[in-house]
Coordinates of C-alpha atoms in Angstrom, one line a residue:
Chain A
M29 CA 28.5 100.5 -16.7
A30 CA 25.9 102.5 -18.5
F31 CA 22.3 101.3 -18.8
Q32 CA 20.4 101.3 -22.0
T33 CA 16.7 102.0 -21.7
K34 CA 14.8 99.7 -24.1
A35 CA 11.3 100.9 -23.1
T36 CA 9.6 103.3 -20.7
I37 CA 6.2 102.3 -19.6
A38 CA 3.8 104.3 -17.5
S39 CA 2.6 102.4 -14.5
F40 CA 0.7 103.5 -11.4
G41 CA 1.7 107.1 -11.9
G42 CA 5.4 106.3 -12.2
K43 CA 7.6 104.7 -14.9
L44 CA 8.7 101.2 -15.5
L45 CA 12.1 101.2 -17.3
K46 CA 13.2 98.2 -19.2
L47 CA 16.9 98.3 -18.9
T48 CA 19.9 96.4 -20.1
H49 CA 23.6 96.7 -19.1
Q50 CA 26.8 94.9 -19.6
A51 CA 27.7 93.1 -16.4
S52 CA 31.2 91.9 -15.6
S53 CA 30.2 89.5 -12.8
T54 CA 27.9 87.5 -15.0
D55 CA 30.0 88.1 -18.2
C56 CA 27.0 89.1 -20.3
E57 CA 24.4 91.7 -21.0
M58 CA 21.8 91.6 -18.3
A59 CA 18.2 92.8 -18.6
L60 CA 16.2 94.2 -15.7
N61 CA 13.2 96.3 -14.9
L62 CA 13.3 99.4 -12.7
Y63 CA 10.1 100.9 -11.4
L64 CA 10.4 104.6 -10.5
P65 CA 7.4 105.7 -8.5
P66 CA 5.9 109.1 -9.1
Q67 CA 7.8 110.6 -6.3
A68 CA 11.0 109.9 -8.2
T69 CA 9.9 111.0 -11.7
T70 CA 8.3 114.3 -10.8
N71 CA 11.1 115.6 -8.7
S72 CA 14.6 114.4 -9.5
L73 CA 16.0 115.9 -6.4
H74 CA 13.8 113.7 -4.2
K75 CA 15.6 110.5 -3.5
V76 CA 13.5 107.4 -3.0
P77 CA 14.4 104.1 -1.2
V78 CA 14.7 100.9 -3.2
L79 CA 13.2 97.5 -2.9
F80 CA 15.0 94.6 -4.7
Y81 CA 12.6 91.9 -5.8
L82 CA 14.3 88.6 -6.7
S83 CA 12.4 86.3 -9.0
G84 CA 11.9 82.5 -8.9
L85 CA 13.0 79.7 -11.2
T86 CA 12.4 80.3 -15.0
C87 CA 11.4 83.9 -14.5
T88 CA 12.9 87.1 -15.8
G89 CA 12.4 90.5 -14.3
D90 CA 9.3 90.8 -16.5
N91 CA 7.0 88.4 -14.8
C92 CA 6.6 90.1 -11.5
S93 CA 6.5 93.6 -13.0
E94 CA 3.5 92.4 -15.1
K95 CA 1.8 90.2 -12.6
G96 CA 3.1 90.9 -9.1
F97 CA 1.3 94.2 -8.3
F98 CA 4.3 95.6 -6.4
Q99 CA 4.0 98.9 -8.4
H100 CA 0.6 99.5 -6.7
G101 CA 2.1 99.7 -3.2
A102 CA 5.4 101.1 -4.3
S103 CA 3.6 104.0 -6.1
Q104 CA 1.7 104.9 -2.9
K105 CA 4.7 104.6 -0.6
G106 CA 7.3 106.2 -3.0
I107 CA 9.6 103.2 -3.3
A108 CA 11.6 102.2 -6.4
V109 CA 11.5 98.5 -7.3
V110 CA 14.3 96.6 -9.0
Y111 CA 13.3 93.4 -10.8
P112 CA 16.6 91.7 -11.9
D113 CA 16.9 88.6 -14.1
T114 CA 17.5 85.2 -12.5
S115 CA 20.8 84.1 -14.2
P116 CA 23.2 85.1 -16.9
R117 CA 21.9 84.4 -20.4
G118 CA 23.5 83.0 -23.5
L119 CA 26.9 82.1 -22.0
K120 CA 26.8 79.0 -24.1
I121 CA 27.9 76.7 -21.3
A122 CA 27.2 73.1 -22.2
G123 CA 24.0 72.1 -20.4
E124 CA 22.9 75.5 -19.3
D125 CA 19.5 75.0 -21.0
D126 CA 19.0 71.4 -20.2
G127 CA 16.6 71.9 -17.2
W128 CA 14.4 74.6 -16.0
D129 CA 15.7 74.3 -12.4
F130 CA 19.4 74.7 -13.2
G131 CA 21.5 77.0 -15.4
T132 CA 19.6 79.6 -17.4
G133 CA 16.8 81.1 -15.3
A134 CA 18.1 79.3 -12.2
G135 CA 21.2 81.2 -10.9
F136 CA 20.1 80.7 -7.3
Y137 CA 21.8 83.9 -6.2
V138 CA 25.1 82.3 -5.6
D139 CA 28.6 82.7 -7.0
A140 CA 29.4 79.4 -8.6
T141 CA 32.8 78.0 -7.7
A142 CA 32.7 74.8 -9.8
E143 CA 33.6 74.6 -13.4
P144 CA 32.1 75.4 -15.9
W145 CA 29.6 77.5 -14.0
S146 CA 32.2 79.7 -12.2
K147 CA 32.6 81.5 -15.5
G148 CA 29.5 83.7 -15.2
Y149 CA 27.1 82.2 -12.7
K150 CA 27.9 84.9 -10.2
M151 CA 24.4 86.1 -9.3
Y152 CA 25.3 86.7 -5.7
T153 CA 27.9 89.3 -6.6
Y154 CA 25.8 90.7 -9.4
I155 CA 22.7 91.3 -7.2
N156 CA 24.5 92.2 -4.0
E157 CA 27.2 94.4 -5.5
E158 CA 27.5 95.1 -9.2
L159 CA 23.9 95.9 -10.0
P160 CA 23.2 98.2 -7.0
K161 CA 26.5 100.0 -7.7
A162 CA 25.6 100.5 -11.3
L163 CA 22.0 101.6 -10.5
F164 CA 23.0 104.1 -7.8
G165 CA 25.6 105.5 -10.2
A166 CA 23.2 105.9 -13.0
F167 CA 20.0 107.0 -11.2
E168 CA 20.5 109.8 -8.8
Q169 CA 16.9 109.5 -7.6
L170 CA 17.7 106.2 -5.9
D171 CA 18.8 106.4 -2.3
S172 CA 21.7 103.9 -1.8
S173 CA 21.4 104.2 2.0
R174 CA 17.8 102.8 2.1
V175 CA 17.6 99.4 0.4
S176 CA 15.3 96.5 1.2
I177 CA 15.0 93.1 -0.4
T178 CA 12.2 90.6 -1.1
G179 CA 11.6 87.7 -3.5
H180 CA 9.7 84.6 -4.5
S181 CA 10.6 80.9 -4.3
M182 CA 14.3 80.8 -5.5
G183 CA 14.2 84.6 -5.2
G184 CA 12.9 84.2 -1.6
H185 CA 15.9 82.1 -0.9
G186 CA 18.0 84.9 -2.5
A187 CA 16.4 87.6 -0.5
L188 CA 16.8 85.7 2.8
T189 CA 20.4 84.7 2.2
L190 CA 21.6 88.1 0.9
F191 CA 19.9 89.8 3.9
L192 CA 21.4 87.3 6.5
K193 CA 24.9 87.4 4.9
N194 CA 25.1 91.2 5.0
P195 CA 24.0 92.5 8.3
G196 CA 22.9 96.2 8.0
K197 CA 23.1 96.3 4.2
Y198 CA 19.4 95.7 3.7
K199 CA 16.9 97.5 5.9
S200 CA 14.4 94.7 5.8
V201 CA 13.6 91.4 4.2
S202 CA 10.5 89.5 3.3
A203 CA 9.8 86.5 1.1
F204 CA 7.0 84.7 -0.8
A205 CA 7.2 80.9 -0.7
P206 CA 11.0 80.9 -0.2
I207 CA 13.2 77.9 -0.7
S208 CA 14.2 78.2 2.9
N209 CA 16.5 75.3 3.4
P210 CA 18.1 74.5 0.0
I211 CA 20.7 72.1 1.3
N212 CA 17.8 69.8 2.2
C213 CA 15.5 70.0 -0.8
P214 CA 15.8 68.6 -4.3
W215 CA 16.0 72.0 -6.1
G216 CA 18.7 73.2 -3.8
K217 CA 20.7 70.0 -3.8
K218 CA 20.8 69.9 -7.6
A219 CA 21.8 73.6 -7.8
F220 CA 24.5 73.5 -5.2
T221 CA 25.9 70.3 -6.5
G222 CA 26.3 72.0 -9.8
Y223 CA 27.4 75.4 -8.7
F224 CA 29.7 74.3 -5.8
G225 CA 30.4 70.6 -6.2
E226 CA 28.9 67.8 -4.1
S227 CA 31.7 67.9 -1.5
A228 CA 31.7 71.6 -0.8
Q229 CA 29.2 71.3 2.1
E230 CA 30.4 74.3 4.0
K231 CA 29.9 76.4 0.9
W232 CA 26.4 75.0 0.6
K233 CA 25.6 76.2 4.2
E234 CA 26.8 79.7 3.4
H235 CA 23.9 80.0 1.1
D236 CA 21.2 78.4 3.2
A237 CA 18.9 80.6 5.1
T238 CA 18.2 77.9 7.7
E239 CA 21.9 77.6 8.4
L240 CA 22.6 81.3 8.2
I241 CA 20.0 82.4 10.8
K242 CA 21.8 80.3 13.4
K243 CA 24.8 82.6 13.1
W244 CA 22.9 85.9 12.8
S245 CA 24.3 88.6 15.1
G246 CA 22.9 91.7 13.4
G247 CA 20.3 92.6 16.0
P248 CA 16.6 92.0 16.3
L249 CA 15.0 90.4 13.2
D250 CA 11.6 91.1 11.6
I251 CA 11.3 88.7 8.7
L252 CA 8.0 88.4 7.0
I253 CA 7.3 85.2 5.0
D254 CA 4.1 84.1 3.3
V255 CA 3.6 80.5 2.1
G256 CA 0.4 79.3 0.5
T257 CA -1.0 76.0 1.9
G258 CA -2.1 75.1 -1.6
D259 CA 1.4 75.5 -3.0
N260 CA 2.4 72.2 -4.6
F261 CA 6.1 73.0 -4.2
Y262 CA 5.5 73.5 -0.5
K263 CA 3.7 70.1 -0.4
Q264 CA 6.6 68.5 -2.2
S265 CA 9.0 69.8 0.5
Q266 CA 10.9 72.1 -1.8
L267 CA 10.3 75.1 0.4
L268 CA 10.7 73.8 4.0
P269 CA 9.7 77.0 5.9
E270 CA 9.2 74.9 9.0
N271 CA 13.0 74.2 9.0
F272 CA 13.7 77.9 8.8
L273 CA 11.2 78.6 11.6
Q274 CA 12.7 75.9 13.8
S275 CA 16.2 77.1 13.2
A276 CA 15.1 80.6 14.1
E277 CA 13.5 79.4 17.3
Q278 CA 16.5 77.4 18.3
S279 CA 18.8 80.3 17.8
G280 CA 16.7 82.8 19.8
H281 CA 15.0 84.5 16.9
K282 CA 11.5 83.1 17.3
D283 CA 9.9 86.5 17.6
G284 CA 11.9 87.7 14.6
V285 CA 10.4 85.4 12.0
N286 CA 6.8 85.7 11.0
V287 CA 5.8 82.8 8.7
R288 CA 2.2 83.2 7.7
F289 CA 0.6 80.1 6.1
Q290 CA -2.0 81.5 3.8
P291 CA -5.0 79.1 3.2
D292 CA -5.4 77.7 -0.3
Y293 CA -2.9 80.0 -2.0
D294 CA -0.7 78.4 -4.6
H295 CA 2.8 79.2 -5.9
S296 CA 1.7 81.6 -8.6
Y297 CA 1.7 85.3 -9.1
Y298 CA -1.9 85.3 -8.1
F299 CA -0.6 84.6 -4.6
M300 CA 2.1 87.3 -4.7
A301 CA -0.3 89.9 -6.1
S302 CA -2.7 89.2 -3.2
F303 CA 0.0 90.1 -0.6
A304 CA 2.3 92.4 -2.5
D305 CA 0.9 95.5 -0.8
E306 CA 1.7 94.0 2.6
H307 CA 5.3 93.2 1.7
V308 CA 5.8 96.7 0.3
N309 CA 4.3 98.0 3.6
H310 CA 6.7 95.8 5.5
A311 CA 9.7 97.2 3.6
A312 CA 8.3 100.7 3.9
K313 CA 8.2 100.4 7.7
Y314 CA 12.0 100.2 7.7
L315 CA 12.8 102.2 4.6
F316 CA 11.0 105.2 6.1
A317 CA 12.0 104.5 9.7
Chain H
M22 CA -25.4 74.3 -19.5
A23 CA -23.3 73.1 -16.7
F24 CA -19.8 74.5 -16.1
Q25 CA -16.7 72.5 -15.5
T26 CA -14.3 74.0 -13.0
K27 CA -10.8 73.4 -14.4
A28 CA -9.0 75.2 -11.6
T29 CA -9.7 77.1 -8.4
I30 CA -7.1 79.7 -7.6
A31 CA -6.9 81.8 -4.4
S32 CA -6.7 85.5 -5.2
F33 CA -7.1 88.6 -3.0
G34 CA -9.1 86.6 -0.4
G35 CA -11.5 85.2 -3.0
K36 CA -11.4 82.5 -5.6
L37 CA -10.7 82.7 -9.3
L38 CA -12.5 79.8 -11.1
K39 CA -11.2 78.7 -14.5
L40 CA -14.4 77.5 -16.1
T41 CA -15.5 75.9 -19.4
H42 CA -18.9 75.2 -20.7
Q43 CA -20.5 74.2 -23.9
A44 CA -22.1 77.2 -25.6
S45 CA -24.8 77.0 -28.2
S46 CA -24.5 80.5 -29.6
T47 CA -20.8 80.0 -30.4
D48 CA -21.2 76.4 -31.2
C49 CA -18.2 75.3 -29.2
E50 CA -16.8 74.9 -25.7
M51 CA -16.0 78.3 -24.2
A52 CA -13.5 79.0 -21.5
L53 CA -13.8 81.9 -19.0
N54 CA -12.6 83.0 -15.6
L55 CA -14.9 83.9 -12.8
Y56 CA -13.6 85.8 -9.8
L57 CA -15.7 85.3 -6.7
P58 CA -14.7 87.9 -4.0
P59 CA -14.4 86.8 -0.4
Q60 CA -17.9 88.1 0.2
A61 CA -19.2 85.4 -2.1
T62 CA -17.1 82.5 -1.0
T63 CA -17.4 82.8 2.8
N64 CA -21.2 83.1 2.8
S65 CA -23.1 81.5 0.0
L66 CA -26.3 83.3 1.0
H67 CA -24.8 86.7 0.3
K68 CA -25.4 87.6 -3.3
V69 CA -22.8 89.8 -4.9
P70 CA -23.1 92.0 -8.0
V71 CA -21.2 91.2 -11.2
L72 CA -18.8 93.1 -13.4
F73 CA -18.3 91.7 -16.9
Y74 CA -14.8 92.5 -18.3
L75 CA -14.5 92.1 -22.0
S76 CA -11.0 91.6 -23.4
G77 CA -9.3 93.0 -26.4
L78 CA -7.9 91.5 -29.6
T79 CA -5.9 88.2 -29.3
C80 CA -6.7 87.9 -25.6
T81 CA -8.5 85.2 -23.6
G82 CA -10.1 85.6 -20.2
D83 CA -6.7 84.8 -18.7
N84 CA -4.7 87.9 -19.6
C85 CA -6.7 90.4 -17.5
S86 CA -7.2 88.0 -14.6
E87 CA -3.4 87.8 -14.4
K88 CA -2.4 91.3 -15.2
G89 CA -5.3 93.6 -14.9
F90 CA -5.7 93.7 -11.1
F91 CA -9.4 94.0 -11.1
Q92 CA -9.5 91.4 -8.4
H93 CA -7.9 93.9 -6.0
G94 CA -10.8 96.3 -6.1
A95 CA -13.4 93.7 -6.6
S96 CA -12.2 91.9 -3.5
Q97 CA -12.5 95.1 -1.5
K98 CA -15.9 96.1 -2.9
G99 CA -17.4 92.6 -3.0
I100 CA -18.0 92.3 -6.7
A101 CA -17.7 89.2 -8.9
V102 CA -15.8 89.6 -12.1
V103 CA -16.4 87.6 -15.3
Y104 CA -13.6 87.4 -17.8
P105 CA -15.0 85.7 -21.0
D106 CA -13.1 84.7 -24.0
T107 CA -13.0 86.9 -27.1
S108 CA -14.3 84.5 -29.8
P109 CA -15.3 81.0 -30.5
R110 CA -12.3 78.6 -30.7
G111 CA -11.6 75.8 -33.0
L112 CA -14.6 76.0 -35.3
K113 CA -12.3 75.2 -38.2
I114 CA -13.7 77.9 -40.4
A115 CA -11.4 78.6 -43.3
G116 CA -9.3 81.7 -42.5
E117 CA -10.2 82.0 -38.9
D118 CA -6.6 81.9 -37.8
D119 CA -5.2 84.0 -40.7
G120 CA -4.9 87.3 -38.8
W121 CA -4.8 88.4 -35.2
D122 CA -7.4 91.1 -35.8
F123 CA -10.2 88.9 -37.3
G124 CA -11.6 85.4 -36.5
T125 CA -10.1 83.6 -33.5
G126 CA -9.5 86.0 -30.7
A127 CA -11.4 88.8 -32.5
G128 CA -15.1 88.2 -32.3
F129 CA -15.8 91.9 -31.8
Y130 CA -18.9 91.1 -29.7
V131 CA -21.2 91.0 -32.7
D132 CA -23.5 88.3 -34.1
A133 CA -22.0 87.6 -37.5
T134 CA -24.6 87.5 -40.3
A135 CA -22.3 86.8 -43.2
E136 CA -21.2 83.3 -44.2
P137 CA -19.2 81.5 -43.1
W138 CA -18.9 83.4 -39.8
S139 CA -22.6 83.3 -39.0
K140 CA -22.1 79.7 -37.9
G141 CA -20.6 80.4 -34.5
Y142 CA -19.3 84.0 -34.4
K143 CA -22.2 85.1 -32.2
M144 CA -20.3 86.8 -29.4
Y145 CA -23.0 89.4 -28.9
T146 CA -25.6 86.8 -28.0
Y147 CA -23.0 84.8 -26.0
I148 CA -21.9 87.7 -23.8
N149 CA -25.2 89.5 -23.6
E150 CA -27.5 86.4 -23.1
E151 CA -26.2 82.9 -23.0
L152 CA -23.2 83.4 -20.7
P153 CA -25.0 85.5 -18.0
K154 CA -28.0 83.1 -18.1
A155 CA -25.7 80.1 -17.6
L156 CA -23.7 81.8 -14.8
F157 CA -26.8 83.0 -12.9
G158 CA -28.2 79.5 -13.1
A159 CA -25.1 77.9 -11.9
F160 CA -23.8 80.3 -9.2
E161 CA -26.4 81.4 -6.8
Q162 CA -24.1 83.8 -5.2
L163 CA -24.3 86.1 -8.3
D164 CA -27.0 88.7 -8.3
S165 CA -28.5 88.8 -11.8
S166 CA -30.2 92.2 -11.0
R167 CA -26.9 94.0 -10.5
V168 CA -24.6 93.7 -13.5
S169 CA -22.1 96.2 -14.9
I170 CA -19.8 96.0 -17.8
T171 CA -16.3 97.2 -18.8
G172 CA -13.6 96.2 -21.2
H173 CA -10.4 97.0 -23.1
S174 CA -9.9 98.0 -26.7
M175 CA -12.1 95.6 -28.7
G176 CA -13.6 94.8 -25.3
G177 CA -14.2 98.5 -24.6
H178 CA -16.1 98.6 -27.9
G179 CA -18.0 95.5 -26.7
A180 CA -18.8 97.1 -23.3
L181 CA -20.0 100.4 -24.8
T182 CA -22.1 98.8 -27.4
L183 CA -23.7 96.2 -25.2
F184 CA -24.5 98.9 -22.7
L185 CA -25.9 101.3 -25.2
K186 CA -28.0 98.6 -27.0
N187 CA -29.6 97.4 -23.8
P188 CA -30.9 100.3 -21.7
G189 CA -31.3 99.3 -18.1
K190 CA -29.6 95.9 -18.5
Y191 CA -26.2 97.1 -17.2
K192 CA -26.0 99.4 -14.2
S193 CA -22.9 101.1 -15.5
V194 CA -20.2 101.0 -18.2
S195 CA -16.6 102.0 -18.4
A196 CA -13.9 101.3 -20.9
F197 CA -10.1 101.3 -21.4
A198 CA -8.9 102.5 -24.8
P199 CA -12.1 101.4 -26.5
I200 CA -12.5 101.1 -30.2
S201 CA -15.0 103.8 -30.1
N202 CA -16.1 104.2 -33.7
P203 CA -15.3 100.9 -35.4
I204 CA -17.1 101.8 -38.7
N205 CA -14.4 104.4 -39.2
C206 CA -11.2 102.6 -38.2
P207 CA -9.2 99.9 -39.9
W208 CA -9.8 97.2 -37.3
G209 CA -13.5 97.8 -37.3
K210 CA -13.9 98.0 -41.0
K211 CA -12.1 94.7 -41.5
A212 CA -14.1 93.0 -38.8
F213 CA -17.5 94.3 -39.9
T214 CA -16.8 93.6 -43.6
G215 CA -16.1 90.0 -42.6
Y216 CA -18.9 89.5 -40.1
F217 CA -21.7 91.5 -41.8
G218 CA -20.6 92.0 -45.4
E219 CA -19.4 95.3 -46.9
S220 CA -22.8 96.5 -47.9
A221 CA -24.6 96.0 -44.6
Q222 CA -23.8 99.5 -43.4
E223 CA -26.9 99.8 -41.2
K224 CA -25.8 96.6 -39.4
W225 CA -22.4 98.2 -38.9
K226 CA -23.9 101.2 -37.2
E227 CA -25.9 98.9 -34.8
H228 CA -22.5 97.9 -33.3
D229 CA -20.8 101.3 -33.3
A230 CA -20.8 103.2 -30.0
T231 CA -20.4 106.5 -31.7
E232 CA -23.6 105.8 -33.7
L233 CA -25.5 104.2 -30.8
I234 CA -25.1 107.1 -28.4
K235 CA -26.9 109.3 -30.9
K236 CA -30.0 107.2 -30.3
W237 CA -29.7 106.7 -26.5
S238 CA -32.9 107.4 -24.6
G239 CA -32.2 105.5 -21.5
G240 CA -31.7 108.4 -19.2
P241 CA -28.6 110.2 -17.8
L242 CA -25.3 108.6 -18.8
D243 CA -22.1 108.3 -16.7
I244 CA -19.6 106.6 -19.0
L245 CA -16.0 106.5 -17.8
I246 CA -13.3 106.1 -20.5
D247 CA -9.5 106.1 -20.0
V248 CA -7.2 106.4 -23.0
G249 CA -3.4 106.6 -22.7
T250 CA -1.8 109.4 -24.7
G251 CA 1.2 107.0 -25.4
D252 CA -1.1 104.4 -26.9
N253 CA 0.1 103.6 -30.4
F254 CA -3.3 102.3 -31.5
Y255 CA -4.8 105.6 -30.3
K256 CA -2.2 107.5 -32.4
Q257 CA -2.9 105.2 -35.4
S258 CA -6.6 106.3 -35.2
Q259 CA -7.9 102.8 -34.3
L260 CA -9.7 104.1 -31.1
L261 CA -11.2 107.4 -32.1
P262 CA -12.5 108.4 -28.6
E263 CA -12.8 112.0 -29.9
N264 CA -15.5 110.8 -32.3
F265 CA -17.5 109.2 -29.5
L266 CA -17.1 112.3 -27.4
Q267 CA -18.2 114.6 -30.2
S268 CA -21.2 112.4 -30.9
A269 CA -22.1 112.4 -27.2
E270 CA -21.9 116.2 -27.2
Q271 CA -24.0 116.6 -30.3
S272 CA -26.7 114.3 -28.9
G273 CA -26.9 116.1 -25.5
H274 CA -24.8 113.7 -23.5
K275 CA -21.7 115.8 -23.0
D276 CA -21.9 115.6 -19.3
G277 CA -22.5 111.8 -19.4
V278 CA -19.2 110.9 -21.0
N279 CA -15.9 111.3 -19.2
V280 CA -13.0 110.6 -21.4
R281 CA -9.8 110.9 -19.5
F282 CA -6.6 111.2 -21.5
Q283 CA -3.9 109.6 -19.3
P284 CA -0.5 111.1 -20.0
D285 CA 2.1 108.6 -21.4
Y286 CA 0.1 105.4 -20.8
D287 CA 0.2 102.8 -23.5
H288 CA -2.3 100.1 -24.6
S289 CA -1.0 97.4 -22.3
Y290 CA -2.2 95.8 -19.1
Y291 CA 0.2 98.1 -17.2
F292 CA -2.2 100.9 -18.2
M293 CA -5.3 98.9 -17.1
A294 CA -3.8 97.8 -13.8
S295 CA -3.0 101.4 -13.0
F296 CA -6.7 102.4 -13.3
A297 CA -8.5 99.2 -12.6
D298 CA -9.4 100.2 -9.0
E299 CA -11.0 103.4 -10.4
H300 CA -13.1 101.4 -12.9
V301 CA -14.2 99.0 -10.2
N302 CA -15.2 101.9 -8.0
H303 CA -17.1 103.4 -10.9
A304 CA -19.1 100.2 -11.3
A305 CA -19.5 99.9 -7.5
K306 CA -21.1 103.3 -7.3
Y307 CA -24.0 101.9 -9.4
L308 CA -24.0 98.3 -8.3
F309 CA -24.4 99.3 -4.7
A310 CA -26.6 102.4 -5.4

């Protein structure tokens, strides 16, 4: 489906495109931001790799493109960055705007199977299939064979699960303060109860990074995760990176998961901005391997 | 007057302090952000130089600390950054909230002489005297002998005029899309009419960078200015950097003013973020001379 370009903004030598397109998986118009680094705007024959950045609860693709500082490193390395939205918008499903941690702005990167959410809450398919297909069809500068993924909080969960569910599809993964074990935290339990139903426990596990890593057979892992020790959601046991780490160790992937506890950092974009360059560099290592 | 620390946020290895203090010049409590780079937080005996960043119309000290990425370069160089507010708040002067370009959020870095604004709209004295005195009294890590100044739009006007009115006080100055000749643009005419009165033309000139540079006798200049060619306010002749440049040339300071027209960049924080490192480096050249 064709994209509409709502705005083109100069940023770090490249262009940030504010795009919308009609998406069938989410049954609505979706907005996103696409950062094209200078390498992709000055020479349209030069294909650049792509980093998907998945946002956290309540966010749109705008927050991180304004505050996350990914364009800084992406410009230097020559990587395009995709900032999608976090849910369908305006489906008029009863209750979709009742809370900030479920429904609008809280799609959790799953395909809902429970009514009424199964109508358009298909963020897994949207991010993993429909959006990249549309982007690679519309922007010939983007190299579909070199894609990495990262994200924050709910988006860190999305990045880890999409990576672990699709061996080989993403060249690398990293995450900031990811919801690492959603089936065991309040946010995840609420979301999965709503999107899958309380009894669909096997379905829950299919979207839980701590469960998924147990079954990983895609070769050596190199997962970079940053968590701030001053992060209130970490302290409230919403993130549970220790569970992910333990699961990685028990399944023989201890050396493949690098969880860095960053002293004093909180859950905000100040935290992400501080380490964005390092996550872009982590992706670049594999995108340019 | 003592500062209250409302929040301490880890950022690029240092700390962003959200401060408030009671200010006499503005007759109200003022909020600001102070970024202490790692060099100032790990060793309190090590004094760091200070860069004042003056914000534009409608902004508070928060916008640039979230979106401007000055902390990135400031952290590397070891420079503290002060992000003050743009006006007094809550003085309950009739009309102070009627427009976004006058009154609240639009103090224009002048000391108002006309009633009723002369009561607390004393942002010149606040930024140039009261705030630095308070900060250097409260934070012994800050080196009062090494101070530079920069700013955006109305804050670019503030940076240029404070620098030019106080030879030797600021080690360097730079500006993003500054209102360079306020006495000849709509924003400036409205503000100066309100704060000084329509007939006080000599007073107007005392706060106009294009006028001030004609009288500069403080030695060689090295003023860095970036303006985006896609900036709508530039196109609408609110900024008039050409007037400043012409005035500099006519008064023998051609080589001391470097106005860079940046292709396609707009008036937003995307623009500032893209060149923040270069402005920090410009300040560092003089702060560490």
